[in-house]
Amino acid sequence: MRVSLKDVAEHAGVSIKTVSNVVNNYPHVTPAMRARVQEAIDELGYRPNLTARHLRKGRTGIIALAVPELGNPYFAELAGAVIDAAAEHEFTVLLDHTRGDREQEVLVSQGFRANVIDGLILSPLELEDEDLRSRTGDVPLVLLGERQYELPYDHIAIDNVSAARSAVRHLLSRGRSRIAYLGARTDSANRPAHLRLAGWREELTEAGVSAPDELVVPVGGWDRDEGARAMARLLDSGVRPDAVFAYNDLVAIGAMRVLHERGLRVPWDVAVVGFDDIEEGRFGAVTLTTISPDKQAIARMAVASLLRSLSGRTEPGGRELTADFTLVERESTLGRR
Amino acid sequence: MRVSLKDVAEHAGVSIKTVSNVVNNYPHVTPAMRARVQEAIDELGYRPNLTARHLRKGRTGIIALAVPELGNPYFAELAGAVIDAAAEHEFTVLLDHTRGDREQEVLVSQGFRANVIDGLILSPLELEDEDLRSRTGDVPLVLLGERQYELPYDHIAIDNVSAARSAVRHLLSRGRSRIAYLGARTDSANRPAHLRLAGWREELTEAGVSAPDELVVPVGGWDRDEGARAMARLLDSGVRPDAVFAYNDLVAIGAMRVLHERGLRVPWDVAVVGFDDIEEGRFGAVTLTTISPDKQAIARMAVASLLRSLSGRTEPGGRELTADFTLVERESTLGRR
DNA sequence: GTGAAAGCGCTAACAA
DNA sequence: TTGTTAGCGCTTTCAC
């Protein structure tokens, strides 16, 4: 049987309030009383019922994190960082994945476990402004990823254009001039994909290097398989780049696999830069040069933003918070032999 | 302002109970009444307070999953499978990681968010029998991984000895005879590590192949870095295996990286078999042969076990449930040239 | 410093 | 079929 505050109170011969005071470390309790109550607590093995506390306080100490796919190491690593950041404030994390499906994302944004969660961190892939505009839930929300929502929700991003430009600049500095961008997807709302493409184009243009359409390669998704497929299609079409800037590390890894199969050597024949800096890129026959977003910072900022909303700040959200990134140079972009 | 059942009841001019009936799809409500109440619900934008429901029912519909590390793709993929399996029964998953730290594991097993969770799935790395024996919490618990706890908790495992033997048998059939085992760790309670070593030894012995101690390689952890370190140490010590069976895919990948750096070619000079079948192994310059545990089955069984406890079964747990595995052959164990 | 009592929002007996 | 009411276990005024 569960033992409640009342049981402890009776056992100690005091009121419920007093026990509650002890449990909550209320300062104005005489040491003697505290000891007496504590003894009763220990004897009965009392453990507070968090659900009741939640109901009473209207807070649960739980925040939810919804990412497209845990199988994508970037999101898994990010989730780990969020769990840690949340734990620092004694919050626990409820995890869900949306499969990058717009409908799922809408569902989650609307009212995923309302009342059970104090806030929601959502990393959308396909969610549109309008989906959020009609949002009814009152749960604080913060969005991950650079998106231009004109809405009262904070979002945490890195400067994708600038990051893409660094990647391309790095390739140019390595003497590459036919740099393909692997990650175009016209049918997707995914803004980072468009921004990275924009950065690719800007940097090339500014450097006076041509950016022909044939080097803009569409992908069907953001994983290794799709990266491989896209790379194969590009090569099959007879286009021969001397470098590839991929939407993310997974796409880059898929592309590298195909390059390898086709006998093209990375970095000698084709240099490759990814995006995300997942652990996986540090290993493999050719380690992967990549843009490394500061995941810890992103996680911390997201949690902080939620905490801010919870603390009753009335200022509307809608801030655009920017996390840092760095370019991590590895073997996939070493100079030519 | 939050709108409650009472508000809806007043608005519709009915009793709270009636509204509750409608909300919970209680069958015996006249259609007219249902419509009337539904209208009030829609008008006020009523959403049930789950916390209150939880307090009342003593159930939350939340289960917790605690894994060592989300950065390990095996656990990330498993977590995804658990989330899916839980969702099928309308459960949500609270995620935590223990960093493979015994103290953390004990903490989690004792009372992680008690009352908030209906059950706990724990994937322990260092937890000992005694830690569980003194467990006071009353939250249903199921353990992941093969462990011989003589305790009233179900655990889900695959047959590690048998799986290891398949891996070794496969290598033998490929003409390898100096097969190293990368993953010994005497200081760890991690049973699978010991069982896989046992399987390695059994298979070799039975095949009449020598299993010298020099081929049993200790690792300092279960990730890529430690795999790399262990492989480097082995080679530095002058031992030259013609195959490696690694504790898991991460260790295998770390080892392959070092083999590559040292100019040893996989599979030609050294064949490699991993364990876990993480996505990552399907790519890379050399795809990885591995033991593939049925993660979906593990997740489903774990959730089912929890559901069983929740349904009030009185039979003690303590069952040892076994999930299937398969050997997935890839490039890292192709025949010699 | 401690006690009494109200009530968070809901469900489930029990009545009507 | 629908209404009344008593809690689930806790926190929190407000007295004392």
XYZ file of C-alpha atoms in Angstrom, chain A residues 36-212:
177
model
C 10.371 13.406 14.723
C 8.668 13.718 11.385
C 11.684 12.467 9.520
C 11.682 9.384 11.669
C 8.083 8.665 10.806
C 8.859 9.198 7.139
C 11.715 6.739 7.271
C 9.779 4.196 9.243
C 6.874 4.172 6.847
C 9.068 4.553 3.795
C 7.083 7.546 2.664
C 7.652 8.863 -0.852
C 5.744 11.912 -2.041
C 3.237 11.353 -4.777
C 4.465 13.502 -7.594
C 1.229 13.348 -9.511
C -0.663 14.928 -6.664
C 1.992 17.566 -6.354
C 1.730 18.236 -10.053
C -2.001 18.630 -9.904
C -1.714 21.026 -7.050
C 1.134 23.095 -8.429
C 0.184 22.979 -12.044
C 3.740 22.012 -12.864
C 5.263 18.659 -13.562
C 8.952 19.235 -14.086
C 8.691 17.396 -17.360
C 9.466 18.862 -20.729
C 8.971 17.130 -24.013
C 11.400 16.940 -26.873
C 10.141 15.966 -30.298
C 12.661 15.241 -33.009
C 12.177 13.722 -36.429
C 14.101 10.547 -35.864
C 16.201 9.122 -33.091
C 17.978 6.939 -35.608
C 19.642 10.072 -36.916
C 22.675 10.424 -34.666
C 22.439 14.192 -34.783
C 19.085 14.069 -33.063
C 20.152 11.318 -30.718
C 23.159 13.355 -29.653
C 21.022 16.453 -29.375
C 18.479 14.554 -27.286
C 21.251 13.513 -24.955
C 22.311 17.129 -24.615
C 18.750 18.218 -23.908
C 18.342 15.555 -21.249
C 21.482 16.818 -19.572
C 20.501 20.463 -19.857
C 17.068 19.694 -18.466
C 18.507 17.656 -15.613
C 20.531 20.663 -14.531
C 17.248 22.355 -13.757
C 15.720 19.196 -12.398
C 13.541 18.632 -15.377
C 12.950 15.284 -16.990
C 12.484 14.767 -20.684
C 9.638 13.052 -22.443
C 10.765 12.042 -25.885
C 8.814 11.633 -29.052
C 9.663 11.371 -32.686
C 7.711 12.662 -35.616
C 9.384 10.829 -38.468
C 9.683 14.219 -40.100
C 6.029 13.887 -40.923
C 4.155 17.178 -41.073
C 0.983 15.747 -39.639
C 2.847 14.266 -36.704
C 4.603 17.548 -36.133
C 1.312 19.385 -36.073
C -0.132 16.867 -33.659
C 2.790 17.195 -31.328
C 2.809 20.971 -31.492
C -0.878 21.099 -30.720
C -1.036 19.245 -27.511
C 1.346 16.465 -26.880
C 0.594 15.261 -23.399
C -0.747 18.619 -22.361
C -0.720 19.120 -18.587
C 1.833 16.431 -18.319
C 4.522 18.575 -19.811
C 5.534 22.032 -18.774
C 6.989 22.848 -22.144
C 7.854 21.492 -25.529
C 10.985 21.599 -27.620
C 10.143 20.787 -31.193
C 12.568 20.193 -33.985
C 10.367 20.475 -37.052
C 11.192 19.346 -40.513
C 8.049 20.037 -42.459
C 5.942 22.164 -40.168
C 4.582 25.323 -41.768
C 3.881 28.714 -40.274
C 0.172 28.227 -40.640
C 0.272 25.012 -38.635
C 1.626 26.942 -35.731
C -0.579 29.951 -36.190
C -3.646 27.892 -35.455
C -2.041 26.393 -32.423
C -4.411 26.335 -29.485
C -2.372 24.668 -26.802
C -1.026 26.834 -24.045
C 2.111 24.835 -23.465
C 5.267 26.900 -23.900
C 6.988 25.977 -27.121
C 10.428 26.505 -28.495
C 11.466 25.543 -31.979
C 14.767 24.099 -33.039
C 16.198 24.965 -36.390
C 16.344 28.128 -38.362
C 12.888 29.023 -39.525
C 11.352 32.352 -40.222
C 8.162 31.808 -38.334
C 6.583 35.130 -37.591
C 5.193 33.722 -34.448
C 5.502 34.269 -30.736
C 7.789 31.306 -30.214
C 11.494 31.438 -29.645
C 13.575 29.450 -31.990
C 17.134 28.315 -31.688
C 19.244 28.068 -34.766
C 22.668 28.415 -36.141
C 23.330 30.721 -39.034
C 22.878 28.211 -41.823
C 23.815 30.529 -44.639
C 26.998 31.550 -42.955
C 27.810 27.948 -42.025
C 27.262 26.791 -45.590
C 29.481 29.574 -46.829
C 32.267 28.494 -44.479
C 32.003 24.993 -45.814
C 32.167 26.116 -49.414
C 34.922 28.611 -48.685
C 36.929 25.837 -47.128
C 36.520 23.728 -50.254
C 37.491 26.632 -52.482
C 40.584 27.200 -50.373
C 41.491 23.590 -51.014
C 41.504 24.274 -54.717
C 38.108 22.836 -55.541
C 35.941 24.587 -58.057
C 33.223 22.179 -59.086
C 31.434 21.906 -55.795
C 28.131 20.070 -55.783
C 25.449 20.736 -53.185
C 23.736 17.538 -52.118
C 20.505 18.400 -50.412
C 18.183 20.407 -52.597
C 14.556 19.530 -52.119
C 11.970 21.749 -53.647
C 9.060 19.888 -52.129
C 10.201 20.376 -48.601
C 9.499 23.138 -46.142
C 12.835 22.369 -44.540
C 14.343 25.809 -44.356
C 17.884 24.818 -43.433
C 18.082 22.931 -46.718
C 17.206 26.064 -48.630
C 19.477 28.260 -46.549
C 22.447 25.965 -47.016
C 21.827 25.994 -50.728
C 21.669 29.784 -50.613
C 24.948 29.893 -48.736
C 26.539 27.591 -51.287
C 25.393 29.832 -54.106
C 26.428 33.065 -52.412
C 29.899 31.908 -51.604
C 30.542 30.572 -55.091
C 29.166 33.680 -56.727
C 31.210 35.952 -54.547
C 34.324 33.966 -55.361
C 33.542 34.246 -59.033
C 33.108 30.507 -59.375
C 30.254 29.236 -61.448
C 27.362 27.576 -59.694
C 25.581 25.669 -62.417
